[in-house]
Amino acid sequence: MWTDFWLAVGTSTAWVSAYVGESLRGAAKILSRLEPAGLLTDQVNRRAARLALQSAERAGAALLDQLGPRRGWGYNHRVAPDADSTAHALILLAGLGVDVPETAVTFLQEHRHASGAYCTYRSPDPENAWARPYPDLTAAALLALDAVGALSKTQLHQEWAASLRPSQTQQGVWNGYWWATPHYTTGMALSVWHTAGRTPLLHPVPTELPAANAFEVAWSVIIKRLIDQRHPAAGGAVERLCALQQSDGGWPASPILRVPRSYPIRHDNRAELYPDTRRLFTTATAVRALSLLLEGQRGVDLAGGSPSPLAISMQSSSDHRPRRDEFAPIVREAAVVVGFSRSAAADVERLFTSLTRRSLAPPSPWPSEQLSSLSGGVPLEFSAVLAEQERWSLRYATEVGAPYLPPRQRALSGLRVLGAVASAHGLARQWRRVHRALAGVTARSASLPVDLRFGVWGGIDQSVDSWQATSTYPKLKVYLNVLHSADSPGLPRIVTGLAAAQIPLHPRTLSVLDHLNEVGFPQEIGFRIGPEGEWDCKVYFELPGWRRDVTESVLTLLGWPSECDALVPEIPGVLRESLARKERSGLSLRIDTRTGAPLELTSTAAFPPPMKSPESIRKAVLAWAEREGWASEGYAKLSAYLLRSWQRSPSSFGRLHSIFTRTLSPSATYATVYLRPFIPDSK
């Protein structure tokens, strides 16, 4: 299934999948009938049509699998089904020619208001604004009921005349409830009008609706085509739509979805606007617009001698070159910067390539914050240790799972990659124990949201012999989301997993884990395995903000000195403790896998949104390290190397620095700074 938008309840699944699937199904139908024109060859048409139809069919099958006892579909599986999502799902299923569930048709019909229009949700409370009838819902419902055969053409005409025709404004448009502008609702209403027989409208529809983004331009094209079918090129709107297409075939996202309060406060009906972050809704609408233009045309070449934007958007996913071609050289050169020889750095690059054979294979979606909230959506992050004695090593973490798979399969694919890398580097024995500990988290019984953004990351810690500039065998790390939720708490799974790997838990360790579970929640479990048979475990808890009292109480439970200044997330000139108290923070405990005893306590904080240039932040970190008496040459060299890419970026501000940690053990203290390269968005 496709996912897009990002609301408090998560991303949309069924609704977006139905909308995108229907756009692809319609495009497949048009492309399969289109005659060659210019560079739009018959072979390209057939290939694009086949890919589009296959994708639409998979979406339809996924929607049917997801339906279950719910009767209808919703924004996602976390919220109740609604009429809008159900309508779009029925339109897709009917278009694919599959058996449409009668329960879903009945569910949609039950959302008909006494006025004849349709509501998103049903509620007896008249104050519930989400349960009132609106034109955008009505248009989608009528198109769905026509598609499944629940309305005759006569009935559709009657419904149009009774519910949609009167809601046209004097300006000639239809205003929707869930949309920032009237473009979507006007286009949907006109689709009903066209299907119902094109009877006279109350007011003329403006042929030049102001359009501020690609989504609105695409609907403007649809509106022009529906109003005047004699001019299939839709004036200058289609040229503008083609000009907005990006290099990978998609169209840029915009804040298009309007989400008001269900219960307006004192008639305050202001709403939040949300973009389609992954650009799927906008791109699907552009595909609809171009399909409608091509329908019934012979020899149309919209691109003036170039491949059609429609065909490009259909086939572009298979035309991406691997993003590893961009990331692997960065890793190789970073190895040289921290002291590896050129030949050793080549080995480092090969190791990185083996780790990312699934995550960076084409078609590549990176960068994508929606797929991974770690590292701002960039699938690679370096780290450098600041300590009393310099630790010369290359440290990085990277996505390892196939990003287009559903979350559980994505996690399992990442673990398979890590298992293969472990075996190739003589770490198979330790990996078997790690895998046993992780099996419970990825088991089918675990609650696994379909829109999960973070799955499995793999990491490398590869030290450098400063005399010979050659690498020792790497230490392999794995980080896995423990999928904590109110219905499925993560801590019991962690304890069960550690027991499965035969890791005892020291009483002090258990006390700390229980205490952190009361004030925060477990977000991640990690393991590090090495060539000498060593391995250890770290459990990370997320907190709503830095709390000195919590840290001091944890130190007391550990039996360590309770003065926590060594763990305060503060860097002069960058972040102060007072600000860290208001931001997401974390504490993690490293555990000795032989005894279960606690080894280290680490505080984690994010660098704030950059109000200074990356170079200014870098200088502040170096000054901080000097005041703390830490060696920082490795950080200085690595950050200087990565800074070059940020200096070439379009903005002088950016997140070269992502997070930093401070670690305390009975014998030492140190800090770690995490750095990311600038990667241009391929979208």
PDB file of C-alpha atoms in Angstrom, residues 463-614:
ATOM      1  CA  SER A 463      39.141   1.035  14.078  1.00  0.00           C
ATOM      2  CA  VAL A 464      42.333   2.315  12.467  1.00  0.00           C
ATOM      3  CA  ASP A 465      45.916   1.330  13.232  1.00  0.00           C
ATOM      4  CA  SER A 466      47.509   4.765  13.122  1.00  0.00           C
ATOM      5  CA  TRP A 467      50.974   3.281  12.401  1.00  0.00           C
ATOM      6  CA  GLN A 468      50.088   1.216   9.360  1.00  0.00           C
ATOM      7  CA  ALA A 469      46.817   2.983   8.401  1.00  0.00           C
ATOM      8  CA  THR A 470      45.066  -0.342   7.926  1.00  0.00           C
ATOM      9  CA  SER A 471      41.773  -1.471   9.351  1.00  0.00           C
ATOM     10  CA  THR A 472      41.136  -4.227  11.837  1.00  0.00           C
ATOM     11  CA  TYR A 473      38.065  -6.383  11.449  1.00  0.00           C
ATOM     12  CA  PRO A 474      34.918  -4.295  11.902  1.00  0.00           C
ATOM     13  CA  LYS A 475      32.491  -4.423  14.743  1.00  0.00           C
ATOM     14  CA  LEU A 476      28.941  -4.813  13.502  1.00  0.00           C
ATOM     15  CA  LYS A 477      26.002  -3.036  15.108  1.00  0.00           C
ATOM     16  CA  VAL A 478      22.241  -3.443  14.731  1.00  0.00           C
ATOM     17  CA  TYR A 479      19.506  -1.076  15.898  1.00  0.00           C
ATOM     18  CA  LEU A 480      15.879  -2.184  15.980  1.00  0.00           C
ATOM     19  CA  ASN A 481      12.707  -0.303  16.903  1.00  0.00           C
ATOM     20  CA  VAL A 482      10.968  -2.186  19.738  1.00  0.00           C
ATOM     21  CA  LEU A 483       7.518  -0.991  18.566  1.00  0.00           C
ATOM     22  CA  HIS A 484       6.328   0.241  21.923  1.00  0.00           C
ATOM     23  CA  SER A 485       2.665   1.262  22.093  1.00  0.00           C
ATOM     24  CA  ALA A 486      -0.045   1.502  24.721  1.00  0.00           C
ATOM     25  CA  ASP A 487      -1.561  -1.777  23.521  1.00  0.00           C
ATOM     26  CA  SER A 488       1.765  -3.535  23.060  1.00  0.00           C
ATOM     27  CA  PRO A 489       4.423  -2.317  25.523  1.00  0.00           C
ATOM     28  CA  GLY A 490       7.999  -2.732  24.400  1.00  0.00           C
ATOM     29  CA  LEU A 491       9.781  -3.509  27.671  1.00  0.00           C
ATOM     30  CA  PRO A 492       8.374  -7.055  28.081  1.00  0.00           C
ATOM     31  CA  ARG A 493       9.564  -7.849  24.547  1.00  0.00           C
ATOM     32  CA  ILE A 494      13.034  -6.567  25.412  1.00  0.00           C
ATOM     33  CA  VAL A 495      13.238  -8.700  28.550  1.00  0.00           C
ATOM     34  CA  THR A 496      11.935 -11.750  26.685  1.00  0.00           C
ATOM     35  CA  GLY A 497      14.413 -11.177  23.860  1.00  0.00           C
ATOM     36  CA  LEU A 498      17.374 -10.876  26.209  1.00  0.00           C
ATOM     37  CA  ALA A 499      16.336 -14.100  27.925  1.00  0.00           C
ATOM     38  CA  ALA A 500      16.089 -15.826  24.527  1.00  0.00           C
ATOM     39  CA  ALA A 501      19.693 -14.794  23.844  1.00  0.00           C
ATOM     40  CA  GLN A 502      20.726 -16.139  27.264  1.00  0.00           C
ATOM     41  CA  ILE A 503      21.636 -12.692  28.578  1.00  0.00           C
ATOM     42  CA  PRO A 504      21.093 -12.496  32.350  1.00  0.00           C
ATOM     43  CA  LEU A 505      19.702  -9.308  33.823  1.00  0.00           C
ATOM     44  CA  HIS A 506      21.369  -7.865  36.884  1.00  0.00           C
ATOM     45  CA  PRO A 507      18.934  -6.583  39.572  1.00  0.00           C
ATOM     46  CA  ARG A 508      20.298  -3.044  39.129  1.00  0.00           C
ATOM     47  CA  THR A 509      19.732  -3.245  35.392  1.00  0.00           C
ATOM     48  CA  LEU A 510      16.138  -4.342  35.886  1.00  0.00           C
ATOM     49  CA  SER A 511      15.547  -1.541  38.378  1.00  0.00           C
ATOM     50  CA  VAL A 512      16.801   1.065  35.911  1.00  0.00           C
ATOM     51  CA  LEU A 513      14.749  -0.351  33.024  1.00  0.00           C
ATOM     52  CA  ASP A 514      11.584  -0.347  35.137  1.00  0.00           C
ATOM     53  CA  HIS A 515      12.204   3.211  36.300  1.00  0.00           C
ATOM     54  CA  LEU A 516      12.830   4.520  32.781  1.00  0.00           C
ATOM     55  CA  ASN A 517       9.715   2.721  31.599  1.00  0.00           C
ATOM     56  CA  GLU A 518       7.689   4.758  34.100  1.00  0.00           C
ATOM     57  CA  VAL A 519       8.946   8.147  32.910  1.00  0.00           C
ATOM     58  CA  GLY A 520       9.432   7.397  29.205  1.00  0.00           C
ATOM     59  CA  PHE A 521       9.169   4.466  26.835  1.00  0.00           C
ATOM     60  CA  PRO A 522      11.616   2.018  25.229  1.00  0.00           C
ATOM     61  CA  GLN A 523      12.257   3.066  21.644  1.00  0.00           C
ATOM     62  CA  GLU A 524      15.184   0.960  20.467  1.00  0.00           C
ATOM     63  CA  ILE A 525      17.391  -1.984  21.285  1.00  0.00           C
ATOM     64  CA  GLY A 526      20.881  -2.293  19.845  1.00  0.00           C
ATOM     65  CA  PHE A 527      23.687  -4.860  19.776  1.00  0.00           C
ATOM     66  CA  ARG A 528      27.372  -4.616  18.908  1.00  0.00           C
ATOM     67  CA  ILE A 529      29.371  -7.732  18.053  1.00  0.00           C
ATOM     68  CA  GLY A 530      33.115  -7.945  17.430  1.00  0.00           C
ATOM     69  CA  PRO A 531      35.733 -10.273  15.935  1.00  0.00           C
ATOM     70  CA  GLU A 532      37.151 -11.310  19.306  1.00  0.00           C
ATOM     71  CA  GLY A 533      33.851 -12.785  20.421  1.00  0.00           C
ATOM     72  CA  GLU A 534      32.829  -9.664  22.319  1.00  0.00           C
ATOM     73  CA  TRP A 535      29.300  -8.366  22.192  1.00  0.00           C
ATOM     74  CA  ASP A 536      27.149  -6.023  24.200  1.00  0.00           C
ATOM     75  CA  CYS A 537      23.650  -4.606  24.252  1.00  0.00           C
ATOM     76  CA  LYS A 538      22.134  -1.138  24.612  1.00  0.00           C
ATOM     77  CA  VAL A 539      18.514  -0.273  25.398  1.00  0.00           C
ATOM     78  CA  TYR A 540      17.388   3.257  24.527  1.00  0.00           C
ATOM     79  CA  PHE A 541      14.460   5.003  26.234  1.00  0.00           C
ATOM     80  CA  GLU A 542      12.875   8.127  24.851  1.00  0.00           C
ATOM     81  CA  LEU A 543      11.834  10.898  27.248  1.00  0.00           C
ATOM     82  CA  PRO A 544       9.612  13.943  26.615  1.00  0.00           C
ATOM     83  CA  GLY A 545      12.536  16.163  27.581  1.00  0.00           C
ATOM     84  CA  TRP A 546      15.804  16.211  29.502  1.00  0.00           C
ATOM     85  CA  ARG A 547      15.238  15.734  33.239  1.00  0.00           C
ATOM     86  CA  ARG A 548      18.056  16.096  35.711  1.00  0.00           C
ATOM     87  CA  ASP A 549      16.018  14.460  38.498  1.00  0.00           C
ATOM     88  CA  VAL A 550      15.398  11.329  36.413  1.00  0.00           C
ATOM     89  CA  THR A 551      19.083  11.054  35.534  1.00  0.00           C
ATOM     90  CA  GLU A 552      20.136  11.437  39.160  1.00  0.00           C
ATOM     91  CA  SER A 553      17.674   8.781  40.301  1.00  0.00           C
ATOM     92  CA  VAL A 554      18.980   6.383  37.643  1.00  0.00           C
ATOM     93  CA  LEU A 555      22.541   6.970  38.831  1.00  0.00           C
ATOM     94  CA  THR A 556      21.409   6.224  42.367  1.00  0.00           C
ATOM     95  CA  LEU A 557      19.822   2.944  41.256  1.00  0.00           C
ATOM     96  CA  LEU A 558      23.088   2.058  39.510  1.00  0.00           C
ATOM     97  CA  GLY A 559      25.071   2.783  42.662  1.00  0.00           C
ATOM     98  CA  TRP A 560      27.168   5.368  40.828  1.00  0.00           C
ATOM     99  CA  PRO A 561      27.845   8.941  41.986  1.00  0.00           C
ATOM    100  CA  SER A 562      24.570  10.812  41.551  1.00  0.00           C
ATOM    101  CA  GLU A 563      26.080  14.076  40.282  1.00  0.00           C
ATOM    102  CA  CYS A 564      24.944  14.095  36.642  1.00  0.00           C
ATOM    103  CA  ASP A 565      26.805  17.109  35.201  1.00  0.00           C
ATOM    104  CA  ALA A 566      28.759  14.711  32.983  1.00  0.00           C
ATOM    105  CA  LEU A 567      25.473  13.774  31.265  1.00  0.00           C
ATOM    106  CA  VAL A 568      23.872  17.202  30.860  1.00  0.00           C
ATOM    107  CA  PRO A 569      23.018  17.751  27.145  1.00  0.00           C
ATOM    108  CA  GLU A 570      24.542  21.204  26.846  1.00  0.00           C
ATOM    109  CA  ILE A 571      27.035  22.686  24.397  1.00  0.00           C
ATOM    110  CA  PRO A 572      27.772  26.382  24.916  1.00  0.00           C
ATOM    111  CA  GLY A 573      26.698  28.388  21.909  1.00  0.00           C
ATOM    112  CA  VAL A 574      24.599  25.518  20.558  1.00  0.00           C
ATOM    113  CA  LEU A 575      22.208  24.086  23.150  1.00  0.00           C
ATOM    114  CA  ARG A 576      21.423  24.931  26.756  1.00  0.00           C
ATOM    115  CA  GLU A 577      19.999  22.652  29.419  1.00  0.00           C
ATOM    116  CA  SER A 578      16.870  24.814  29.683  1.00  0.00           C
ATOM    117  CA  LEU A 579      16.095  24.214  26.005  1.00  0.00           C
ATOM    118  CA  ALA A 580      16.859  20.492  26.239  1.00  0.00           C
ATOM    119  CA  ARG A 581      14.165  20.208  28.918  1.00  0.00           C
ATOM    120  CA  LYS A 582      11.579  21.194  26.281  1.00  0.00           C
ATOM    121  CA  GLU A 583      12.786  18.870  23.525  1.00  0.00           C
ATOM    122  CA  ARG A 584      12.753  15.122  22.993  1.00  0.00           C
ATOM    123  CA  SER A 585      15.596  13.484  24.810  1.00  0.00           C
ATOM    124  CA  GLY A 586      16.690  10.032  25.858  1.00  0.00           C
ATOM    125  CA  LEU A 587      18.669   7.829  28.206  1.00  0.00           C
ATOM    126  CA  SER A 588      20.211   4.524  27.236  1.00  0.00           C
ATOM    127  CA  LEU A 589      21.836   1.777  29.240  1.00  0.00           C
ATOM    128  CA  ARG A 590      24.624  -0.424  27.917  1.00  0.00           C
ATOM    129  CA  ILE A 591      24.487  -3.947  29.331  1.00  0.00           C
ATOM    130  CA  ASP A 592      27.209  -6.554  29.749  1.00  0.00           C
ATOM    131  CA  THR A 593      25.854  -9.580  27.868  1.00  0.00           C
ATOM    132  CA  ARG A 594      27.836 -12.003  30.047  1.00  0.00           C
ATOM    133  CA  THR A 595      26.642 -10.774  33.442  1.00  0.00           C
ATOM    134  CA  GLY A 596      23.686  -8.518  32.643  1.00  0.00           C
ATOM    135  CA  ALA A 597      25.308  -5.757  34.687  1.00  0.00           C
ATOM    136  CA  PRO A 598      25.098  -2.111  33.569  1.00  0.00           C
ATOM    137  CA  LEU A 599      28.232  -0.820  31.826  1.00  0.00           C
ATOM    138  CA  GLU A 600      27.409   2.731  30.720  1.00  0.00           C
ATOM    139  CA  LEU A 601      24.654   5.310  30.954  1.00  0.00           C
ATOM    140  CA  THR A 602      24.227   7.657  27.995  1.00  0.00           C
ATOM    141  CA  SER A 603      22.117  10.784  27.564  1.00  0.00           C
ATOM    142  CA  THR A 604      20.946  11.729  24.075  1.00  0.00           C
ATOM    143  CA  ALA A 605      19.786  15.079  22.722  1.00  0.00           C
ATOM    144  CA  ALA A 606      19.144  16.467  19.272  1.00  0.00           C
ATOM    145  CA  PHE A 607      20.943  19.489  17.964  1.00  0.00           C
ATOM    146  CA  PRO A 608      18.323  22.254  17.741  1.00  0.00           C
ATOM    147  CA  PRO A 609      17.082  23.508  14.360  1.00  0.00           C
ATOM    148  CA  PRO A 610      20.085  25.322  12.901  1.00  0.00           C
ATOM    149  CA  MET A 611      19.977  29.040  13.561  1.00  0.00           C
ATOM    150  CA  LYS A 612      23.653  29.176  12.685  1.00  0.00           C
ATOM    151  CA  SER A 613      25.622  27.844   9.765  1.00  0.00           C
ATOM    152  CA  PRO A 614      27.085  24.320   9.992  1.00  0.00           C
TER     153      PRO A 614
END
